[in-house]
Coordinates of C-alpha atoms and ligand atoms in Angstrom, one line a residue:
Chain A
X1 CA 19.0 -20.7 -4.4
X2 CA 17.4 -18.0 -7.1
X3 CA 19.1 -17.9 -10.5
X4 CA 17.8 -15.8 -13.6
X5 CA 19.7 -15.5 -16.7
X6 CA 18.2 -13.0 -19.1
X7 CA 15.2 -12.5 -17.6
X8 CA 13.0 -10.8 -20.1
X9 CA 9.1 -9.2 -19.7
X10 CA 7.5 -7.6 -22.5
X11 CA 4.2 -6.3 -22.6
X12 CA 2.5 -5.7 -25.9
X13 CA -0.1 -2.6 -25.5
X14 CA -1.7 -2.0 -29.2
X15 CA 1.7 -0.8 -31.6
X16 CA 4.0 -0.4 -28.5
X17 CA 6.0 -2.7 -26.0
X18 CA 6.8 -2.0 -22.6
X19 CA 10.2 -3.7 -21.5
X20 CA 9.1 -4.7 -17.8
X21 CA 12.3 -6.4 -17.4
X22 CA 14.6 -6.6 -19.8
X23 CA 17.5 -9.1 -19.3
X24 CA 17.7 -9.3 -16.0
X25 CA 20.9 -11.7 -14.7
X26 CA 20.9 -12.4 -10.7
X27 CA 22.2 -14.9 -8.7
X28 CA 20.8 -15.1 -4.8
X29 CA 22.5 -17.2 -2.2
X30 CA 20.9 -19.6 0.0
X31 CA 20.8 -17.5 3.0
X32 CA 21.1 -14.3 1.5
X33 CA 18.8 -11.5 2.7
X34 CA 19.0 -9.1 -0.3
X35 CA 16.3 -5.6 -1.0
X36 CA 15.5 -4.2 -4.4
X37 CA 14.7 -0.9 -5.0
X38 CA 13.6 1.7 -7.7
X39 CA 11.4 3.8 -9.5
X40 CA 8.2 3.2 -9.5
X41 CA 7.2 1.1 -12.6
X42 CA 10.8 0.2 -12.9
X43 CA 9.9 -3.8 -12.6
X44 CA 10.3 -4.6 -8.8
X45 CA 7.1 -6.7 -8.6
X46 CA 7.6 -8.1 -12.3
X47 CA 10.9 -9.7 -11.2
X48 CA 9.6 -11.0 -7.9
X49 CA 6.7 -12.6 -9.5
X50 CA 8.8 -14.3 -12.6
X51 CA 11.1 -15.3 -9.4
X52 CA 8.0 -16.5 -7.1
X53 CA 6.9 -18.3 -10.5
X54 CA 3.6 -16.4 -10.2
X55 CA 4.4 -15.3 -13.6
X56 CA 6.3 -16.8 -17.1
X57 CA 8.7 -14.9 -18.6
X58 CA 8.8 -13.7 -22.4
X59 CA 12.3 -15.1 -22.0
X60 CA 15.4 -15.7 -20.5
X61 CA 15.4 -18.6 -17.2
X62 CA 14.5 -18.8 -14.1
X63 CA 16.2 -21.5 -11.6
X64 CA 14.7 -22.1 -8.1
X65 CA 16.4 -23.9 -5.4
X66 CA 17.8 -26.2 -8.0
X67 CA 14.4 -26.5 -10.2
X68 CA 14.6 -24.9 -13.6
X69 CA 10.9 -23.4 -13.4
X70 CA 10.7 -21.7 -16.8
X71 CA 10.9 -25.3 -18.4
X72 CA 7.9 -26.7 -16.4
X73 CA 4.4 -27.0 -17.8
X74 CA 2.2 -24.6 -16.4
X75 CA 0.1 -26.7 -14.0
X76 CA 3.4 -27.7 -12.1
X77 CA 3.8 -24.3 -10.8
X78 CA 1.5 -23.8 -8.1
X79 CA 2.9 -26.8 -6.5
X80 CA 6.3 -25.3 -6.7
X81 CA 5.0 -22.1 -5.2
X82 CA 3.9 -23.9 -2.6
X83 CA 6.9 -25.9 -1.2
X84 CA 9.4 -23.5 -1.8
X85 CA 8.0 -19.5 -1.5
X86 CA 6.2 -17.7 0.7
X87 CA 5.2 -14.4 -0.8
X88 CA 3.8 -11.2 0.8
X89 CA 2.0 -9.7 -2.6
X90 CA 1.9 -5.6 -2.7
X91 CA -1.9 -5.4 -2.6
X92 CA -2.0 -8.0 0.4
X93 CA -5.0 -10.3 -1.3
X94 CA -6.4 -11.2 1.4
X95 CA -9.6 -13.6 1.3
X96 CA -12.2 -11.3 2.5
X97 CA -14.9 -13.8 3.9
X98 CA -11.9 -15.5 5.9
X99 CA -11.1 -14.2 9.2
X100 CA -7.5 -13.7 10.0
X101 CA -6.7 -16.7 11.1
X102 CA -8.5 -18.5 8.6
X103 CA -6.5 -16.5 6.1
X104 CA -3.0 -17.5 7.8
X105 CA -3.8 -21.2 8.1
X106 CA -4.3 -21.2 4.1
X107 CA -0.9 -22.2 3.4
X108 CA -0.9 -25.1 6.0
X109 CA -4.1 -26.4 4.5
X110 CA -2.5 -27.0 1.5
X111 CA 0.3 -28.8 3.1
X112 CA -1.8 -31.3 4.8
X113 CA -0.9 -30.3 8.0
X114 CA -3.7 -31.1 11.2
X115 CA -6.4 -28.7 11.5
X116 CA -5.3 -28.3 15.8
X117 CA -1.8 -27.9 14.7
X118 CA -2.4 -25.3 12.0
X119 CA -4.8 -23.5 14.5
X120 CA -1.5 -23.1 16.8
X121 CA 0.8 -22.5 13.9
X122 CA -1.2 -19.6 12.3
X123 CA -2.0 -18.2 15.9
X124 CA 1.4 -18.5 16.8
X125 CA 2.3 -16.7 13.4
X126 CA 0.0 -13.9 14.2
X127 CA 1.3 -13.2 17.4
X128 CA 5.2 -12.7 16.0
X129 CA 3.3 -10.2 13.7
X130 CA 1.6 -8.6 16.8
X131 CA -2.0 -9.3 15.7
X132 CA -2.9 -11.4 18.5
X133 CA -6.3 -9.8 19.6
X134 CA -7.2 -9.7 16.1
X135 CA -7.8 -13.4 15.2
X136 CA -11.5 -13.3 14.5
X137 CA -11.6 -9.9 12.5
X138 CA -12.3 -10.0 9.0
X139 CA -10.3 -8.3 6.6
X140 CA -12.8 -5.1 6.0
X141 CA -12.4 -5.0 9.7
X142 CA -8.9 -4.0 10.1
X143 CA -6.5 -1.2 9.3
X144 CA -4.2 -1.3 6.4
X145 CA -1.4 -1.6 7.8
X146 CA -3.1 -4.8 10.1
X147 CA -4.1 -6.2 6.8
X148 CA -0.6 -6.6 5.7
X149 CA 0.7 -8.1 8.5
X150 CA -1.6 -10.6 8.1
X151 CA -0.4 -11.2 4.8
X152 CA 3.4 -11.5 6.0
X153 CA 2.1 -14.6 8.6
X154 CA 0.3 -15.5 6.0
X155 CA 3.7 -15.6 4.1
X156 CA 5.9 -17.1 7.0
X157 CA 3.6 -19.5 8.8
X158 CA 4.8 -22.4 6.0
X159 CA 8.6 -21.7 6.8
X160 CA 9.4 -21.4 3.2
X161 CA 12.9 -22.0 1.8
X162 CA 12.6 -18.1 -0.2
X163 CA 10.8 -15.4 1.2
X164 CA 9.7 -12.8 -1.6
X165 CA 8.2 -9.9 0.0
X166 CA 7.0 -6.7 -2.6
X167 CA 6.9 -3.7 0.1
X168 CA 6.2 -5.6 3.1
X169 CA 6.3 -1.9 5.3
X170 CA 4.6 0.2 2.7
X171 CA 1.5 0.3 5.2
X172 CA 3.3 0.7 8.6
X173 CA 4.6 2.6 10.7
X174 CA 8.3 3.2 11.7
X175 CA 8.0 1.5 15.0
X176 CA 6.0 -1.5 13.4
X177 CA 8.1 -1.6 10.5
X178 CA 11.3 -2.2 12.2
X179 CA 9.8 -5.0 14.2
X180 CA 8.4 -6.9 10.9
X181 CA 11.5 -6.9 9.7
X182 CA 13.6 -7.7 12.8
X183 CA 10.9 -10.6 12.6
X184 CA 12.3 -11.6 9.1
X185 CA 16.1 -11.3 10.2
X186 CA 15.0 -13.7 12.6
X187 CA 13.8 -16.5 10.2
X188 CA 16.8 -15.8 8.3
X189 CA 19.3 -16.2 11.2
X190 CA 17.4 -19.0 13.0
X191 CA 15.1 -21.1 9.9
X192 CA 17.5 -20.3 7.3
X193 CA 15.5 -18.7 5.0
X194 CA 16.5 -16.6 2.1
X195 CA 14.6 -13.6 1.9
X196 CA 14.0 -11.1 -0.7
X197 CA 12.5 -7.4 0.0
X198 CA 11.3 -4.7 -2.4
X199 CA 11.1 -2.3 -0.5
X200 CA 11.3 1.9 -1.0
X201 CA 12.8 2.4 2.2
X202 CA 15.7 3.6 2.6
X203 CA 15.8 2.0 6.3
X204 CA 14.8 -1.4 5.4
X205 CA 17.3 -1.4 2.9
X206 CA 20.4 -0.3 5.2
X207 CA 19.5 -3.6 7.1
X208 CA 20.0 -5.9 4.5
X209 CA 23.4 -7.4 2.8
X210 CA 23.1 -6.8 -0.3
X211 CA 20.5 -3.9 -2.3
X212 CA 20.0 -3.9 -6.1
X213 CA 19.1 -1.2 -8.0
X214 CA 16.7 -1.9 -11.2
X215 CA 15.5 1.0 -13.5
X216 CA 13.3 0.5 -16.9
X217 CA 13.6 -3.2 -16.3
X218 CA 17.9 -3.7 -15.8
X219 CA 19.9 -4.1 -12.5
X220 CA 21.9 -0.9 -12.8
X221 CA 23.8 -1.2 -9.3
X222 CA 24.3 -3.4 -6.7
X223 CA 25.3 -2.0 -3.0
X224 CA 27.1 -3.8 0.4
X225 CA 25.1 -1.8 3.1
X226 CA 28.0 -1.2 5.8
X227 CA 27.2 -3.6 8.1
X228 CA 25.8 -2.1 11.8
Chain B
X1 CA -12.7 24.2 7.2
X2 CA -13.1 21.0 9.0
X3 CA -14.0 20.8 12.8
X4 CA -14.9 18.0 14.5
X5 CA -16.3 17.6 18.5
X6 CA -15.4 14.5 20.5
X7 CA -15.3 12.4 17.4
X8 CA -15.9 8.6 18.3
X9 CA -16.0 5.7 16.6
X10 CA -16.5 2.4 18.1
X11 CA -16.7 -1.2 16.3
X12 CA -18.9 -4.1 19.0
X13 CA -17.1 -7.4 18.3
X14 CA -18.6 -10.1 20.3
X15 CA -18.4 -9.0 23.9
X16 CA -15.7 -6.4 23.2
X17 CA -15.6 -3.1 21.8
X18 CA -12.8 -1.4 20.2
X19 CA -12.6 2.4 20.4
X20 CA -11.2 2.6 17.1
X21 CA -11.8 6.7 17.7
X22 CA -12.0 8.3 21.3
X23 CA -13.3 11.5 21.7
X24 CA -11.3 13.3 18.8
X25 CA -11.2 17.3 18.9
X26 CA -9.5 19.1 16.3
X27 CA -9.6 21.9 13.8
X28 CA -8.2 22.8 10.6
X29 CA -8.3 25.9 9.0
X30 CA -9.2 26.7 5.1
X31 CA -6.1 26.3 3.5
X32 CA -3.5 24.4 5.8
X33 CA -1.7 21.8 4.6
X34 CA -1.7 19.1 7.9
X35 CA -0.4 15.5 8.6
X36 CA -1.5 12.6 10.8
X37 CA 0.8 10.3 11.8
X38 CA 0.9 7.5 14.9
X39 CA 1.0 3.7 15.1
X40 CA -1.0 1.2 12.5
X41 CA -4.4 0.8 14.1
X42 CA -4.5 3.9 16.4
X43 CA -7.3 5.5 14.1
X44 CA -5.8 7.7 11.1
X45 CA -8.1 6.3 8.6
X46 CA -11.3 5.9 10.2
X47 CA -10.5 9.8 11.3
X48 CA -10.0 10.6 7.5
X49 CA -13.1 8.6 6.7
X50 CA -15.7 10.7 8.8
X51 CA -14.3 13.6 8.1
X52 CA -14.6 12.6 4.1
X53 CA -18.2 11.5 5.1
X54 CA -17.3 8.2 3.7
X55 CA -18.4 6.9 7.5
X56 CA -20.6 8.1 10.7
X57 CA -19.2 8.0 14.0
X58 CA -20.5 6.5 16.8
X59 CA -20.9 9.8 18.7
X60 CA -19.5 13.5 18.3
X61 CA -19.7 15.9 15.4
X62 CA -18.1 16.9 12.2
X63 CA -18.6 20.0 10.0
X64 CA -17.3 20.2 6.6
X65 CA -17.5 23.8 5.1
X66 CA -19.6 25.1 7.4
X67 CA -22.1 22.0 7.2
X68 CA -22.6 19.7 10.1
X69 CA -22.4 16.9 8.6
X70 CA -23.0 14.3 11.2
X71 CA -26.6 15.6 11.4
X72 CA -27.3 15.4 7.3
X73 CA -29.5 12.0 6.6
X74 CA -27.2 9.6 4.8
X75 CA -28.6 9.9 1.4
X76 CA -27.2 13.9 1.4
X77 CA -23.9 12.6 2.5
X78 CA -22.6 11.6 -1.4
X79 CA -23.5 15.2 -2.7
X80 CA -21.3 17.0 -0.1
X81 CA -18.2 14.6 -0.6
X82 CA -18.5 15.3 -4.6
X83 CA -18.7 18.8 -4.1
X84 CA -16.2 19.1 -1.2
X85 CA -13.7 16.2 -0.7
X86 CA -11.1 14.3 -3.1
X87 CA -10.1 11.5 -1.2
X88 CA -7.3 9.4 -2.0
X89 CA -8.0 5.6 0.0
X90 CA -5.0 3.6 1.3
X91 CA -5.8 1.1 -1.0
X92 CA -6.5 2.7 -4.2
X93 CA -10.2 1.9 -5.0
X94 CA -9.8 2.0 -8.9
X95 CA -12.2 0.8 -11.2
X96 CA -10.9 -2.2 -12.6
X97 CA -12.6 -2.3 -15.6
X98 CA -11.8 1.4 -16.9
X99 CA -8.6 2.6 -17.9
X100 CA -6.3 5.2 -16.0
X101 CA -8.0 8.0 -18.1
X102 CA -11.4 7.3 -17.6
X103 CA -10.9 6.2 -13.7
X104 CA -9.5 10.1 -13.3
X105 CA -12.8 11.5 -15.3
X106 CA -15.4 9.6 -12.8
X107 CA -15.4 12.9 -10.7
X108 CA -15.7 15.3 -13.9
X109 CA -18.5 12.8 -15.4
X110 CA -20.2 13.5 -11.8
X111 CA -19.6 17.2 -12.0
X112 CA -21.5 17.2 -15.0
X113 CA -18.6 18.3 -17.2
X114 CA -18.6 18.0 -21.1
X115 CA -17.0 15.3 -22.6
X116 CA -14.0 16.9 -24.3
X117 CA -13.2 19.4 -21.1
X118 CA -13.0 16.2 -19.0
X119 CA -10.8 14.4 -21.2
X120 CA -8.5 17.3 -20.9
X121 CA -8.8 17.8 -17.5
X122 CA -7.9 13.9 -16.4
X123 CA -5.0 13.7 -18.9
X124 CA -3.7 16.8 -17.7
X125 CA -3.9 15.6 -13.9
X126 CA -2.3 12.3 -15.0
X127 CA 0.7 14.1 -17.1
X128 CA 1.1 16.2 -13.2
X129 CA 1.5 12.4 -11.4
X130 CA 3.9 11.4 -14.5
X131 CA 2.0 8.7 -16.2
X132 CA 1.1 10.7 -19.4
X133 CA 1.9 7.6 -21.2
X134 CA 0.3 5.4 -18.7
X135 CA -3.7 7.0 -20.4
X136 CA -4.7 3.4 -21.8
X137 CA -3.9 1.2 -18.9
X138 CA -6.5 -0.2 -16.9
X139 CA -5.2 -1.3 -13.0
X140 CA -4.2 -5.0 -13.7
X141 CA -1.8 -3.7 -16.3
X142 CA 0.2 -1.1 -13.9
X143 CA 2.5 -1.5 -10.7
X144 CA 1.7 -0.5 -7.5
X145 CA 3.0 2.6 -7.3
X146 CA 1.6 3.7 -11.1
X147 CA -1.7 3.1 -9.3
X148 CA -1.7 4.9 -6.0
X149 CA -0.8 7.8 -8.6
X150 CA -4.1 7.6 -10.7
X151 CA -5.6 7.5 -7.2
X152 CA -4.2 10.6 -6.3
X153 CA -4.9 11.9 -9.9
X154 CA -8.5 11.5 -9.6
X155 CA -8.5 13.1 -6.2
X156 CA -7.1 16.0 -7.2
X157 CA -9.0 16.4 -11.1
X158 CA -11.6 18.6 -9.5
X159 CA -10.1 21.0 -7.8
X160 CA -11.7 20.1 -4.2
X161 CA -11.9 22.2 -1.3
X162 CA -10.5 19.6 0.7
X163 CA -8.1 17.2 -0.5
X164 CA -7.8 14.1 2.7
X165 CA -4.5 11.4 1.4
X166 CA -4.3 8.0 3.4
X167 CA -0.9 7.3 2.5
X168 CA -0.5 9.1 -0.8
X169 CA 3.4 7.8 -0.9
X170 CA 3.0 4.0 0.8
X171 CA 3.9 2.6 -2.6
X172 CA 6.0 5.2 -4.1
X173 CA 10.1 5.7 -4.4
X174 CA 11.8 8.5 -2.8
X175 CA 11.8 10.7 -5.7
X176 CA 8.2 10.2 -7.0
X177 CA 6.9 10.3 -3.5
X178 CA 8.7 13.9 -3.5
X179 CA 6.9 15.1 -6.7
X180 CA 3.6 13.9 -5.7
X181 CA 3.9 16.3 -2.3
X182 CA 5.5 19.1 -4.3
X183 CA 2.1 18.7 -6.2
X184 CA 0.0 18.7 -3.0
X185 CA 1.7 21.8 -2.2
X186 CA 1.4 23.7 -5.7
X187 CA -2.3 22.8 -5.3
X188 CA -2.1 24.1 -1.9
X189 CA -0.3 27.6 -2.6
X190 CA -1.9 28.1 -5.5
X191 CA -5.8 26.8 -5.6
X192 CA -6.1 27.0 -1.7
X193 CA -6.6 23.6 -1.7
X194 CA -6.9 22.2 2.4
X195 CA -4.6 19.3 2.7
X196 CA -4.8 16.6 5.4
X197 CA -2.2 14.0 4.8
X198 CA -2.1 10.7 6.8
X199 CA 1.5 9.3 6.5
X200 CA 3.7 6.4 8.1
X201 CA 7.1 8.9 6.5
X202 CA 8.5 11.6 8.4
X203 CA 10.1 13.4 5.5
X204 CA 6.6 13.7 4.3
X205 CA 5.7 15.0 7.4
X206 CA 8.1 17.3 7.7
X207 CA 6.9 18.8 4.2
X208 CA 3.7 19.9 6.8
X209 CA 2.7 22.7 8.4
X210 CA 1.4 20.6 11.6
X211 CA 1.0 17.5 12.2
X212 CA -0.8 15.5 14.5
X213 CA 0.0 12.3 16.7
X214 CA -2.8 9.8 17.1
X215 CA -2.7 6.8 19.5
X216 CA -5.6 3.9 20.5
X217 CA -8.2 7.0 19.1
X218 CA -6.8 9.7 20.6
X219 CA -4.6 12.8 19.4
X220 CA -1.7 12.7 21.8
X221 CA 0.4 15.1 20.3
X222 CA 1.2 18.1 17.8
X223 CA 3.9 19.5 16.5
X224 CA 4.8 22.5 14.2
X225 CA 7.8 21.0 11.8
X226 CA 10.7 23.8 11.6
X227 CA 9.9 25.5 8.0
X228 CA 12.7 24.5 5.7
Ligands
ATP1 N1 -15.2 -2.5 10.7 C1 -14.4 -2.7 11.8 N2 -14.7 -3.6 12.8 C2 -13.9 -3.8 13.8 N3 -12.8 -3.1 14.1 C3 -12.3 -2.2 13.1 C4 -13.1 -2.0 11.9 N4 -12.5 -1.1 11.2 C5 -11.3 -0.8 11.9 N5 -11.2 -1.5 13.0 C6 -10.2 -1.4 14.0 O1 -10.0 0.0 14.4 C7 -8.7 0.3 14.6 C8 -8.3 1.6 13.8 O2 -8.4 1.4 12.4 P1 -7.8 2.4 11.4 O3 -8.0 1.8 10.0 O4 -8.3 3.7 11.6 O5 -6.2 2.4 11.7 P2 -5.0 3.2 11.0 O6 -4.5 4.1 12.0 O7 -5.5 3.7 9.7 O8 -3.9 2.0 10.8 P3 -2.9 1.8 9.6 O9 -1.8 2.7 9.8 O10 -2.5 0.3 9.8 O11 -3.6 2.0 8.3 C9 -7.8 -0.9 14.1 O12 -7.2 -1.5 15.2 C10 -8.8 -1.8 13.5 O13 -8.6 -3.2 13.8
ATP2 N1 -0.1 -6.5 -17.6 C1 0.6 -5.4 -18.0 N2 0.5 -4.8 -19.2 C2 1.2 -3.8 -19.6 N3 2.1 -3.2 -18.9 C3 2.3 -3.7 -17.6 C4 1.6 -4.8 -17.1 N4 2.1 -5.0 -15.9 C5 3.0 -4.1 -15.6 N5 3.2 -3.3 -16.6 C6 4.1 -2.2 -16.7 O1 5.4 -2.7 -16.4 C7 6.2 -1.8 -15.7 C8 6.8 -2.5 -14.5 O2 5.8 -2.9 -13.6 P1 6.2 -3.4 -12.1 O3 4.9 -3.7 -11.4 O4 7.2 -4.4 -12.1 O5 6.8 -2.1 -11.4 P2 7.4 -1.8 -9.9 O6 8.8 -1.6 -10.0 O7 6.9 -2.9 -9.0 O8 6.7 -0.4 -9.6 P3 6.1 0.1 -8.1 O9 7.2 0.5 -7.3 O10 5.2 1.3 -8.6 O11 5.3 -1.0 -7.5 C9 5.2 -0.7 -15.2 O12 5.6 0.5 -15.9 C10 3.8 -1.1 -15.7 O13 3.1 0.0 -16.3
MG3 MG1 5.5 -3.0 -7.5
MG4 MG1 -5.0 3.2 7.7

C-alpha cells in the first residue's frame, strides 16, 4: 500500500547539507502494522511526512495505495491526504479556538459528511480515546497527554486506509499508552487499516510485526518482534 | 527548597468543576533529585507550574527558597522564576523566530550577562544536549526531539536553583533520553542543582531519588527507587 524507492531529503543550511533521508527503499503491506525507530534527528518524521505526502521529496518516489504521489502537481495533494491518511503529527496541532470535538469532526467536514452524524462520529471517536467528559474543553484547557489523544481521534475518526502516527505515546502514560494502541490494533484487525508508528518505545514497538531501524537518514535494520 | 501546603487548583467549566489539584502537601529538600509520575490528567503539570510560579492555585501555599510565593502580587512573580526556576514545558515553548543559540541565551540576556559570555555559555549548554552543530537552526528546521533538547538547554544555561522538567525525554530515543538525565544528574552532584522531574518512563524514574505518585490531584504514593 506504501512504496518509496530512493527516497531522498536534503536540506541546504548556508555551505552545508543535511541528508534527512537519504535513499530510503520501503515497501509496506496493506494491513501491515509496522514501527520505526531511532535516534533523534535520524529522519523518523521526515519519512512519515514524504509518506503522508505532507512533504516532496528532493528525490527518489513515493507510491501510495496505488497513486504515484511524487508525480502529482502540488495542489492534488491535500486531496490525497485526505482520502487515504490519517496522521497523528508529533506536536499534535491542534486548532486552539476549536473545542475538542470541533477539532475531531475536522476531518469529516471535509468529507461532506452530515453535521448530526459527524457529531456522533467524533464523539464516538473521543470516547475509544477515553476523552469522553472532555468534549467542550479547549485545547489550552487540557493536559498534554489529553491533547494528543485528541489528535489520534482526530486521526482515526475518517477510517483512513494508512494510519501514520509520529510518537503517538510520547505524552502518556504506561497505562494509557497501552490502551491507545490496543485501540490501533483494533482498527487494524477489524477496519483494515495499515498503520505506521514512530515511536521510541521499546513496548510499543514489541507489539508490532515488523520495526525498522533508520539512522542519519538510511533503514539500517529491520526486526520480526516475536509474536506474543 | 520547595514546600507547598494543601496546594489546589480548580478549573469552573460550566456547572462543573474539575479539581485538577487537591489538597497537595509535599516537600523537597535543596538538592534532591525527585520524579512525579501518575496517569495523563491527574495533575503533574499544573503541580510543576505553581510550584515554577508560572500559575496561582486556587487555594494553599507554595514557598520557593524560603519565599512564599503564593502571597507575592503577580507582577513580582517573573523576577523570582528568573532568578530561581529553569523550567523545561512539555511542549517546548521555543521562540520560533530565533535560532537554537539565541533561544538558549534568552535567560543570560535576562540575567543581564555580556554579549560574548552568553554566547559561550548557550553554545556550551547546547554542545552538553549534543546539538553543537544544531547553533543556526531555528524550531521549524529541527525534529522533535532536537527541540525538547534546546528546551532543556535553556533551562539549564543559568545554573538555577531549581531545575522543574515536564517530560524532558517524551520525544527522545533511549540513548539520548539517557544522556540528557546523566546531565540532570552531573548538574545535580555537582552545582546542587534541585531536580523535580515529571515523567511517563519508569527507567527515568528509577534514575530518582523518590518519586511521587499523583492521581485526580492527589499524591497517592511514594517510593524510594533501590540505588543502582
Ligand atoms: N485551563 C484549564 N481548564 C480546565 N481544565 C483544565 C485546565 N488545565 C488543565 N485542566 C484539566 O486538569 C487536569 C490536570 O491537568 P494536567 O495538565 O496537570 O495533567 P497532567 O498530569 O500533566 O497530564 P499529562 O500526563 O497528560 O500531561 C486535566 O484533566 C485537564 O483536563
Ligand atoms: N527544514 C529543515 N531544515 C534543515 N534541517 C532540517 C529541517 N527539518 C529537519 N531537519 C534536520 O533533519 C534531521 C531529521 O529530522 P527528523 O525530524 O526527520 O528527525 P526525527 O528522526 O523525527 O527526530 P526526533 O526523534 O527527534 O523527532 C534532523 O537532524 C533535523 O535537524
Ligand atoms: Mg520526529
Ligand atoms: Mg502534563
Amino acid at each position: 500500500i506504501v512504496e518509496t524507492v530512493e527516497l531522498t531529503k536534503i536540506y541546504k543550511m548556508g555551505p552545508s547539507e543535511i541528508r534527512a533521508l537519504d535513499g530510503v527503499n520501503l515497501a509496506i503491506e496493506k494491513g501491515e502494522f509496522l514501527s520505526v525507530m531511532g535516534r533523534s534527528g535520524s529522519g523518523k518524521s521526515t519519512l512519515l511526512n514524504l509518506i503522508g505526502c505532507l512533504d516532496r521529496p528532493t528525490s527518489g518516489t513515493v507510491i501510495l495505495d496505488g497513486v504515484e504521489v511524487t508525480r502529482l502537481p502540488k495542489g492534488k495533494l491535500p486531496q490525497i491526504r485526505r482520502e487515504k491518511v490519517g496522521f497523528v503529527f508529533q506536536q499534535f496541532n491542534l486548532i486552539p479556538t476549536l473545542t475538542a470535538l470541533e477539532n475531531v469532526e475536522l476531518p469529516l467536514r471535509y468529507a461532506g459528511v452530515s453535521s448530526g452524524e459527524r457529531r456522533r462520529r467524533a464523539k464516538e471517536a473521543l470516547e475509544q480515546v477515553g476523552l469522553g467528559d472532555r468534549l467542550g474543553h479547549r485545547p489550552m484547557e487540557l493536559s498534554g497527554g489529553e491533547c494528543q489523544r485528541i489528535a489520534i481521534a482526530r486521526a482515526i475518526v475518517n477510517r483512513p486506509a494508512i494510519l501514520l502516527a509520529d510518537e503517538p505515546t510520547g505524552e502518556l502514560d504506561t497505562h494509557t499508552a497501552a490502551e491507545i494502541i490496543d485501540l490501533m490494533h483494533e482498527l487494524n484487525r477489524e477496519a483494515g487499516v495499515t498503520v505506521v508508528i514512530v515511536t521510541h518505545d521499546p513496548l510499543v514497538a514489541s507489539r508490532t510485526d515488523r520495526i525498522i531501524y533508520l539512522s542519519d537518514g538510511r533503514i539500517v535494520r529491520e526486526e520480526k518482534p516475536p509474536t506474543t
